[in-house]
C-alpha positions as semicolon CSV with decimal commas, in nm:
position;residue;x (nm);y (nm);z (nm)
1;M;20,302;-1,920;3,551
2;S;20,103;-1,598;3,587
3;W;19,966;-1,717;3,923
4;L;20,318;-1,770;4,050
5;W;20,413;-1,416;3,949
6;A;20,096;-1,281;4,113
7;I;20,190;-1,452;4,439
8;I;20,550;-1,328;4,424
9;V;20,445;-0,971;4,342
10;G;20,175;-0,986;4,611
11;L;20,430;-1,101;4,869
12;V;20,679;-0,829;4,777
13;L;20,420;-0,550;4,761
14;G;20,253;-0,667;5,082
15;L;20,582;-0,674;5,272
16;I;20,684;-0,331;5,140
17;A;20,340;-0,196;5,234
18;K;20,377;-0,338;5,587
19;A;20,719;-0,172;5,612
20;I;20,579;0,164;5,499
21;L;20,288;0,163;5,744
22;P;20,372;0,283;6,095
23;G;20,344;0,042;6,385
24;K;20,303;-0,333;6,383
25;Q;20,036;-0,491;6,169
26;Q;19,856;-0,794;6,312
27;I;19,778;-0,971;5,982
28;P;19,948;-1,305;5,909
29;L;20,186;-1,356;5,616
30;W;19,932;-1,535;5,397
31;L;19,692;-1,244;5,433
32;T;19,974;-1,001;5,354
33;V;20,022;-1,185;5,023
34;V;19,649;-1,176;4,947
35;F;19,629;-0,804;5,028
36;G;19,940;-0,740;4,817
37;I;19,779;-0,916;4,520
38;I;19,455;-0,719;4,566
39;G;19,655;-0,394;4,592
40;S;19,843;-0,484;4,275
41;I;19,517;-0,544;4,091
42;L;19,380;-0,215;4,225
43;G;19,694;-0,029;4,113
44;N;19,679;-0,187;3,767
45;S;19,314;-0,086;3,736
46;V;19,390;0,275;3,825
47;A;19,687;0,276;3,586
48;T;19,464;0,148;3,306
49;W;19,197;0,403;3,392
50;I;19,440;0,697;3,369
51;G;19,618;0,551;3,066
52;V;19,966;0,472;3,202
53;N;19,946;0,093;3,225
54;D;20,167;0,020;2,924
55;T;20,451;0,257;2,839
56;K;20,790;0,217;2,678
57;G;21,053;0,102;2,924
58;I;20,979;0,052;3,291
59;D;20,628;0,144;3,400
60;W;20,725;0,340;3,712
61;T;20,386;0,508;3,745
62;R;20,205;0,174;3,731
63;H;20,441;0,024;3,988
64;L;20,393;0,319;4,224
65;L;20,016;0,288;4,185
66;Q;20,041;-0,084;4,265
67;L;20,241;-0,006;4,578
68;A;19,995;0,266;4,681
69;G;19,709;0,020;4,630
70;A;19,888;-0,239;4,842
71;V;19,949;0,014;5,121
72;V;19,581;0,111;5,127
73;I;19,457;-0,249;5,116
74;V;19,703;-0,369;5,383
75;W;19,607;-0,075;5,606
76;L;19,233;-0,136;5,566
77;G;19,276;-0,513;5,591
78;D;19,478;-0,484;5,910
79;M;19,210;-0,265;6,067
80;A;18,943;-0,518;5,965
81;W;19,155;-0,810;6,094
82;V;19,202;-0,644;6,433
83;A;18,830;-0,557;6,451
84;V;18,728;-0,915;6,375
85;R;18,997;-1,104;6,565
86;G;19,060;-0,850;6,839
87;N;19,405;-0,754;6,955
88;K;19,492;-1,108;7,069
89;Q;19,852;-1,220;7,083
90;R;19,955;-1,570;6,978
91;A;20,037;-1,805;7,263
């Protein structure tokens, strides 16, 4: 069940990250989910490192760090995707 939650959280964070970033990102939906999951893991790691990963109530700081991680990973991943695939449009 944890994999299902990871995919759902990755999808949500990836889509929010794409909405936050200016312009249109060229990455496909499946890669958005993967980048969202990686960003979530990155955010959790930073939250653990600074000691805010498990607090009473809702962990707002951890969630914001997860979103920030997703934004960074989606941004970097989109740049890498465009560099590798070029700026081709689907036919």
